[in-house]
PDB file of C-alpha atoms in Angstrom:
ATOM      1  CA  UNK A 183     -21.126   6.795  10.045  1.00 43.00           C
ATOM      2  CA  UNK A 184     -17.638   8.427  10.747  1.00 43.00           C
ATOM      3  CA  UNK A 185     -15.831   9.905   8.672  1.00 49.00           C
ATOM      4  CA  UNK A 186     -12.429   8.842   7.421  1.00 52.00           C
ATOM      5  CA  UNK A 187      -9.759  10.970   8.582  1.00 65.00           C
ATOM      6  CA  UNK A 188      -7.884  13.259   5.982  1.00 81.00           C
ATOM      7  CA  UNK A 189      -4.203  11.853   5.431  1.00 84.00           C
ATOM      8  CA  UNK A 190      -1.424  14.093   6.503  1.00 85.00           C
ATOM      9  CA  UNK A 191       1.377  14.574   4.141  1.00 89.00           C
ATOM     10  CA  UNK A 192       4.871  13.785   5.308  1.00 93.00           C
ATOM     11  CA  UNK A 193       7.309  14.812   2.604  1.00 95.00           C
ATOM     12  CA  UNK A 194      10.607  12.618   2.943  1.00 96.00           C
ATOM     13  CA  UNK A 195      13.884  13.456   0.943  1.00 96.00           C
ATOM     14  CA  UNK A 196      16.389  10.409   0.622  1.00 96.00           C
ATOM     15  CA  UNK A 197      19.824   9.463  -0.731  1.00 96.00           C
ATOM     16  CA  UNK A 198      19.678   5.284  -1.886  1.00 96.00           C
ATOM     17  CA  UNK A 199      23.252   5.257  -0.742  1.00 94.00           C
ATOM     18  CA  UNK A 200      22.231   6.003   2.665  1.00 93.00           C
ATOM     19  CA  UNK A 201      21.193   3.037   5.153  1.00 94.00           C
ATOM     20  CA  UNK A 202      20.142   5.319   7.572  1.00 93.00           C
ATOM     21  CA  UNK A 203      17.746   7.202   5.506  1.00 94.00           C
ATOM     22  CA  UNK A 204      16.478   3.385   4.617  1.00 96.00           C
ATOM     23  CA  UNK A 205      15.517   2.549   8.045  1.00 95.00           C
ATOM     24  CA  UNK A 206      13.736   5.605   8.553  1.00 95.00           C
ATOM     25  CA  UNK A 207      11.521   5.174   5.475  1.00 97.00           C
ATOM     26  CA  UNK A 208      10.861   1.779   6.613  1.00 97.00           C
ATOM     27  CA  UNK A 209       9.130   3.271   9.351  1.00 96.00           C
ATOM     28  CA  UNK A 210       7.590   5.727   7.776  1.00 96.00           C
ATOM     29  CA  UNK A 211       6.000   3.185   5.321  1.00 96.00           C
ATOM     30  CA  UNK A 212       4.704   1.508   8.579  1.00 96.00           C
ATOM     31  CA  UNK A 213       3.204   4.735   9.738  1.00 96.00           C
ATOM     32  CA  UNK A 214       0.980   4.523   6.832  1.00 95.00           C
ATOM     33  CA  UNK A 215      -0.457   1.527   7.975  1.00 95.00           C
ATOM     34  CA  UNK A 216      -1.275   2.371  11.413  1.00 94.00           C
ATOM     35  CA  UNK A 217      -1.651   6.359  10.850  1.00 94.00           C
ATOM     36  CA  UNK A 218      -3.617   8.460   8.447  1.00 93.00           C
ATOM     37  CA  UNK A 219      -0.503   9.331   6.570  1.00 93.00           C
ATOM     38  CA  UNK A 220       0.854   9.826   2.937  1.00 93.00           C
ATOM     39  CA  UNK A 221       4.124   9.883   2.151  1.00 95.00           C
ATOM     40  CA  UNK A 222       5.353  11.869  -0.666  1.00 96.00           C
ATOM     41  CA  UNK A 223       9.063  11.059  -1.713  1.00 97.00           C
ATOM     42  CA  UNK A 224      11.568  13.219  -3.269  1.00 97.00           C
ATOM     43  CA  UNK A 225      15.445  12.836  -4.047  1.00 97.00           C
ATOM     44  CA  UNK A 226      18.245  14.380  -2.136  1.00 95.00           C
ATOM     45  CA  UNK A 227      22.053  14.136  -2.568  1.00 94.00           C
ATOM     46  CA  UNK A 228      24.777  13.298  -0.082  1.00 92.00           C
ATOM     47  CA  UNK A 229      27.088  13.971  -3.124  1.00 92.00           C
ATOM     48  CA  UNK A 230      25.460  17.591  -3.954  1.00 93.00           C
ATOM     49  CA  UNK A 231      25.685  18.043  -0.298  1.00 90.00           C
ATOM     50  CA  UNK A 232      29.478  17.483   0.135  1.00 86.00           C
ATOM     51  CA  UNK A 233      30.701  18.465  -3.473  1.00 85.00           C
ATOM     52  CA  UNK A 234      32.111  21.658  -2.031  1.00 83.00           C
ATOM     53  CA  UNK A 235      33.913  19.786   1.369  1.00 81.00           C
ATOM     54  CA  UNK A 236      34.870  16.452  -0.761  1.00 77.00           C
ATOM     55  CA  UNK A 237      38.263  17.294  -0.565  1.00 77.00           C
ATOM     56  CA  UNK A 238      38.000  17.499   3.324  1.00 79.00           C
ATOM     57  CA  UNK A 239      36.317  14.059   3.660  1.00 78.00           C
ATOM     58  CA  UNK A 240      38.520  10.760   4.218  1.00 81.00           C
ATOM     59  CA  UNK A 241      39.218   8.635   1.307  1.00 82.00           C
ATOM     60  CA  UNK A 242      36.266   6.092   1.924  1.00 82.00           C
ATOM     61  CA  UNK A 243      33.903   9.186   2.036  1.00 79.00           C
ATOM     62  CA  UNK A 244      35.287  10.586  -1.044  1.00 85.00           C
ATOM     63  CA  UNK A 245      34.822   7.689  -3.207  1.00 86.00           C
ATOM     64  CA  UNK A 246      31.345   7.051  -1.629  1.00 83.00           C
ATOM     65  CA  UNK A 247      30.347  10.708  -2.543  1.00 86.00           C
ATOM     66  CA  UNK A 248      32.159   9.831  -6.389  1.00 86.00           C
ATOM     67  CA  UNK A 249      29.559   6.552  -6.515  1.00 91.00           C
ATOM     68  CA  UNK A 250      26.805   8.611  -5.367  1.00 93.00           C
ATOM     69  CA  UNK A 251      25.686  10.771  -8.303  1.00 96.00           C
ATOM     70  CA  UNK A 252      24.873   7.650 -10.408  1.00 97.00           C
ATOM     71  CA  UNK A 253      21.746   6.520  -8.211  1.00 97.00           C
ATOM     72  CA  UNK A 254      20.252   9.845  -7.649  1.00 98.00           C
ATOM     73  CA  UNK A 255      20.560  10.773 -11.213  1.00 98.00           C
ATOM     74  CA  UNK A 256      18.366   7.623 -12.168  1.00 98.00           C
ATOM     75  CA  UNK A 257      15.805   8.360  -9.318  1.00 98.00           C
ATOM     76  CA  UNK A 258      15.245  11.724 -10.493  1.00 98.00           C
ATOM     77  CA  UNK A 259      15.134  10.623 -14.543  1.00 98.00           C
ATOM     78  CA  UNK A 260      12.454   7.909 -13.387  1.00 98.00           C
ATOM     79  CA  UNK A 261      10.600  10.526 -11.547  1.00 98.00           C
ATOM     80  CA  UNK A 262      11.210  13.224 -14.648  1.00 97.00           C
ATOM     81  CA  UNK A 263       9.921  10.539 -17.131  1.00 96.00           C
ATOM     82  CA  UNK A 264       7.208   8.704 -15.400  1.00 97.00           C
ATOM     83  CA  UNK A 265       6.010  11.140 -12.526  1.00 96.00           C
ATOM     84  CA  UNK A 266       6.800  11.493  -8.924  1.00 95.00           C
ATOM     85  CA  UNK A 267       4.499   8.032  -8.031  1.00 96.00           C
ATOM     86  CA  UNK A 268       7.158   5.854  -9.040  1.00 97.00           C
ATOM     87  CA  UNK A 269       9.637   6.976  -6.360  1.00 97.00           C
ATOM     88  CA  UNK A 270       8.334   5.403  -3.526  1.00 97.00           C
ATOM     89  CA  UNK A 271       8.325   1.880  -5.468  1.00 98.00           C
ATOM     90  CA  UNK A 272      12.005   2.412  -6.956  1.00 98.00           C
ATOM     91  CA  UNK A 273      13.621   3.581  -3.694  1.00 98.00           C
ATOM     92  CA  UNK A 274      12.431   0.666  -2.309  1.00 98.00           C
ATOM     93  CA  UNK A 275      13.346  -1.682  -5.008  1.00 98.00           C
ATOM     94  CA  UNK A 276      16.810  -0.201  -5.012  1.00 98.00           C
ATOM     95  CA  UNK A 277      17.108  -0.022  -1.356  1.00 97.00           C
ATOM     96  CA  UNK A 278      16.275  -3.943  -0.238  1.00 97.00           C
ATOM     97  CA  UNK A 279      19.154  -5.247  -2.861  1.00 97.00           C
ATOM     98  CA  UNK A 280      21.176  -2.480  -1.172  1.00 97.00           C
ATOM     99  CA  UNK A 281      20.709  -2.197   2.591  1.00 96.00           C
ATOM    100  CA  UNK A 282      19.387  -5.834   4.033  1.00 95.00           C
ATOM    101  CA  UNK A 283      20.069  -7.439   0.703  1.00 96.00           C
ATOM    102  CA  UNK A 284      24.481  -6.421   0.920  1.00 95.00           C
ATOM    103  CA  UNK A 285      24.778  -5.790  -2.529  1.00 96.00           C
ATOM    104  CA  UNK A 286      26.924  -3.284  -3.856  1.00 95.00           C
ATOM    105  CA  UNK A 287      24.982   0.001  -5.434  1.00 95.00           C
ATOM    106  CA  UNK A 288      25.854  -0.427  -8.983  1.00 96.00           C
ATOM    107  CA  UNK A 289      24.471  -0.380 -12.422  1.00 97.00           C
ATOM    108  CA  UNK A 290      23.117  -4.067 -12.648  1.00 98.00           C
ATOM    109  CA  UNK A 291      21.328  -3.072  -9.217  1.00 98.00           C
ATOM    110  CA  UNK A 292      19.663  -0.169 -10.310  1.00 98.00           C
ATOM    111  CA  UNK A 293      18.767  -2.040 -13.490  1.00 98.00           C
ATOM    112  CA  UNK A 294      17.254  -4.887 -11.415  1.00 98.00           C
ATOM    113  CA  UNK A 295      14.915  -2.362  -9.586  1.00 98.00           C
ATOM    114  CA  UNK A 296      13.763  -0.463 -12.700  1.00 98.00           C
ATOM    115  CA  UNK A 297      12.552  -3.406 -13.979  1.00 98.00           C
ATOM    116  CA  UNK A 298      10.948  -4.860 -11.044  1.00 98.00           C
ATOM    117  CA  UNK A 299       8.672  -1.511 -10.892  1.00 98.00           C
ATOM    118  CA  UNK A 300       7.868  -1.497 -14.822  1.00 98.00           C
ATOM    119  CA  UNK A 301      10.266   1.324 -15.851  1.00 98.00           C
ATOM    120  CA  UNK A 302      12.776   1.346 -19.033  1.00 98.00           C
ATOM    121  CA  UNK A 303      16.219  -0.059 -17.965  1.00 98.00           C
ATOM    122  CA  UNK A 304      17.223   2.295 -20.439  1.00 98.00           C
ATOM    123  CA  UNK A 305      16.996   4.580 -17.289  1.00 98.00           C
ATOM    124  CA  UNK A 306      20.392   3.444 -16.211  1.00 98.00           C
ATOM    125  CA  UNK A 307      22.161   5.582 -18.301  1.00 98.00           C
ATOM    126  CA  UNK A 308      20.829   8.758 -16.551  1.00 98.00           C
ATOM    127  CA  UNK A 309      23.767   7.533 -14.065  1.00 97.00           C
ATOM    128  CA  UNK A 310      26.536   8.523 -16.021  1.00 96.00           C
ATOM    129  CA  UNK A 311      25.236  11.925 -17.671  1.00 95.00           C
ATOM    130  CA  UNK A 312      24.067  15.164 -16.405  1.00 95.00           C
ATOM    131  CA  UNK A 313      20.761  15.505 -18.019  1.00 96.00           C
ATOM    132  CA  UNK A 314      19.278  15.360 -14.931  1.00 96.00           C
ATOM    133  CA  UNK A 315      21.270  17.070 -12.938  1.00 97.00           C
ATOM    134  CA  UNK A 316      19.361  20.155 -12.739  1.00 97.00           C
ATOM    135  CA  UNK A 317      16.246  18.992 -11.695  1.00 98.00           C
ATOM    136  CA  UNK A 318      18.188  16.774  -8.915  1.00 97.00           C
ATOM    137  CA  UNK A 319      19.538  20.332  -7.590  1.00 96.00           C
ATOM    138  CA  UNK A 320      16.295  21.550  -7.561  1.00 97.00           C
ATOM    139  CA  UNK A 321      14.401  18.625  -5.645  1.00 96.00           C
ATOM    140  CA  UNK A 322      17.846  18.458  -3.090  1.00 95.00           C
ATOM    141  CA  UNK A 323      17.660  22.150  -2.365  1.00 94.00           C
ATOM    142  CA  UNK A 324      13.494  22.270  -1.991  1.00 93.00           C
ATOM    143  CA  UNK A 325      14.319  19.612   1.093  1.00 91.00           C
ATOM    144  CA  UNK A 326      17.901  20.946   2.628  1.00 90.00           C
ATOM    145  CA  UNK A 327      16.488  24.353   2.341  1.00 88.00           C
ATOM    146  CA  UNK A 328      13.794  23.821   4.662  1.00 87.00           C
ATOM    147  CA  UNK A 329      16.248  22.307   7.209  1.00 82.00           C
ATOM    148  CA  UNK A 330      19.895  23.708   6.440  1.00 77.00           C
ATOM    149  CA  UNK A 331      23.381  22.633   5.140  1.00 71.00           C
ATOM    150  CA  UNK A 332      24.480  20.913   8.315  1.00 71.00           C
ATOM    151  CA  UNK A 333      22.336  17.639   8.082  1.00 75.00           C
ATOM    152  CA  UNK A 334      22.143  15.154   6.233  1.00 79.00           C
ATOM    153  CA  UNK A 335      19.345  12.699   4.838  1.00 82.00           C
ATOM    154  CA  UNK A 336      16.743  11.450   5.581  1.00 89.00           C
ATOM    155  CA  UNK A 337      14.936  15.082   5.566  1.00 91.00           C
ATOM    156  CA  UNK A 338      11.363  14.886   6.715  1.00 92.00           C
ATOM    157  CA  UNK A 339       8.909  17.967   6.442  1.00 91.00           C
ATOM    158  CA  UNK A 340       5.281  17.612   8.306  1.00 86.00           C
ATOM    159  CA  UNK A 341       2.712  20.078   8.945  1.00 76.00           C
ATOM    160  CA  UNK A 342       2.858  21.674  12.373  1.00 69.00           C
ATOM    161  CA  UNK A 343      -0.557  22.456  14.319  1.00 63.00           C
ATOM    162  CA  UNK A 344      -0.876  25.674  11.982  1.00 66.00           C
ATOM    163  CA  UNK A 345      -0.700  23.538   8.935  1.00 68.00           C
ATOM    164  CA  UNK A 346       2.785  25.281   8.175  1.00 74.00           C
ATOM    165  CA  UNK A 347       5.384  22.838   7.031  1.00 79.00           C
ATOM    166  CA  UNK A 348       7.931  22.350   9.491  1.00 84.00           C
ATOM    167  CA  UNK A 349      11.070  20.397   8.369  1.00 86.00           C
ATOM    168  CA  UNK A 350      14.006  18.225   9.893  1.00 86.00           C
ATOM    169  CA  UNK A 351      16.478  15.736   9.857  1.00 86.00           C
ATOM    170  CA  UNK A 352      15.513  12.117  10.712  1.00 81.00           C
ATOM    171  CA  UNK A 353      14.345  10.743  13.300  1.00 87.00           C
ATOM    172  CA  UNK A 354      17.569   8.152  13.173  1.00 88.00           C
ATOM    173  CA  UNK A 355      16.432   5.047  14.653  1.00 89.00           C
ATOM    174  CA  UNK A 356      17.023   1.407  14.256  1.00 89.00           C
ATOM    175  CA  UNK A 357      15.430  -1.006  13.563  1.00 91.00           C
ATOM    176  CA  UNK A 358      12.516  -0.007  12.119  1.00 93.00           C
ATOM    177  CA  UNK A 359       9.857   0.489  14.921  1.00 92.00           C
ATOM    178  CA  UNK A 360       6.726  -1.440  13.601  1.00 95.00           C
ATOM    179  CA  UNK A 361       2.988  -1.670  14.553  1.00 95.00           C
ATOM    180  CA  UNK A 362       2.107   0.967  17.789  1.00 95.00           C
ATOM    181  CA  UNK A 363       5.854   1.491  18.361  1.00 96.00           C
ATOM    182  CA  UNK A 364       5.599   3.263  15.121  1.00 95.00           C
ATOM    183  CA  UNK A 365       2.393   5.142  15.485  1.00 95.00           C
ATOM    184  CA  UNK A 366       3.993   6.499  18.803  1.00 95.00           C
ATOM    185  CA  UNK A 367       7.111   7.507  17.326  1.00 93.00           C
ATOM    186  CA  UNK A 368       5.130   9.356  14.009  1.00 91.00           C
ATOM    187  CA  UNK A 369       2.827  11.152  17.148  1.00 91.00           C
ATOM    188  CA  UNK A 370       5.867  12.352  19.021  1.00 90.00           C
ATOM    189  CA  UNK A 371       7.243  13.512  15.587  1.00 87.00           C
ATOM    190  CA  UNK A 372       4.125  15.649  15.539  1.00 85.00           C
ATOM    191  CA  UNK A 373       4.556  17.025  18.508  1.00 86.00           C
ATOM    192  CA  UNK A 374       7.868  18.372  18.467  1.00 82.00           C
ATOM    193  CA  UNK A 375       7.387  19.870  14.996  1.00 80.00           C
ATOM    194  CA  UNK A 376       4.162  21.783  16.764  1.00 79.00           C
ATOM    195  CA  UNK A 377       6.487  23.328  19.243  1.00 81.00           C
ATOM    196  CA  UNK A 378       7.573  26.321  18.530  1.00 77.00           C
ATOM    197  CA  UNK A 379      11.288  27.098  18.675  1.00 77.00           C
ATOM    198  CA  UNK A 380      12.231  23.133  19.174  1.00 77.00           C
ATOM    199  CA  UNK A 381      15.051  22.161  17.118  1.00 76.00           C
ATOM    200  CA  UNK A 382      17.217  19.150  17.924  1.00 74.00           C
ATOM    201  CA  UNK A 383      17.420  15.954  20.042  1.00 73.00           C
ATOM    202  CA  UNK A 384      20.200  13.970  19.719  1.00 72.00           C
ATOM    203  CA  UNK A 385      22.483  11.252  21.186  1.00 73.00           C
ATOM    204  CA  UNK A 386      25.411   9.244  19.819  1.00 74.00           C
ATOM    205  CA  UNK A 387      24.854   6.310  17.896  1.00 74.00           C
ATOM    206  CA  UNK A 388      26.297   3.159  19.287  1.00 71.00           C
ATOM    207  CA  UNK A 389      24.660   0.219  16.918  1.00 78.00           C
ATOM    208  CA  UNK A 390      24.513   0.101  13.099  1.00 83.00           C
ATOM    209  CA  UNK A 391      21.456  -0.289  11.037  1.00 84.00           C
ATOM    210  CA  UNK A 392      19.465  -3.410  12.182  1.00 82.00           C
ATOM    211  CA  UNK A 393      17.667  -5.012   8.673  1.00 82.00           C
ATOM    212  CA  UNK A 394      15.188  -7.026   9.436  1.00 73.00           C
TER     213      UNK A 394
END
């Protein structure tokens, strides 16, 4: 009788505002189906990342960063009050409405998402307070400290060949690979993570996120 392989942990930092993080997260959920992988979800914040340089951003992005505080505060409030296991389902409930659903990431969406996963709608009030900001910043710093300040979301951390955690920004991909294609990308991700001195592969994005 063969033994079930132990699941490889993959830590994933997301901001629900980012469509590219959404694409990568859907790939990771597919990976869980085809490889022995367990995703652990964490919150990072583009608003925190850009708060010291917000005045240098184009107006459209300044407005986006201003609106970005509320959703991550609500996610962290849910995690603090109900445990980290609620983050994955809550992220999916929010993101499904915003990214493929095309809706504004507003209070109504947050309340609907909270109720969908069985969480109190009152957690949406956290969007307008700094009550959970210390925990938000700690979660953000945990992820960003692994990869540096020059990246955004998503951040993924996986074990290398020696079992040490290696993190990187990305992969940025669209549409989200499925089945064996998802598995091959995951296998390649583990390969580069296990390569000493490997830092970056990149090319210019010439398509927008493709939701399916």
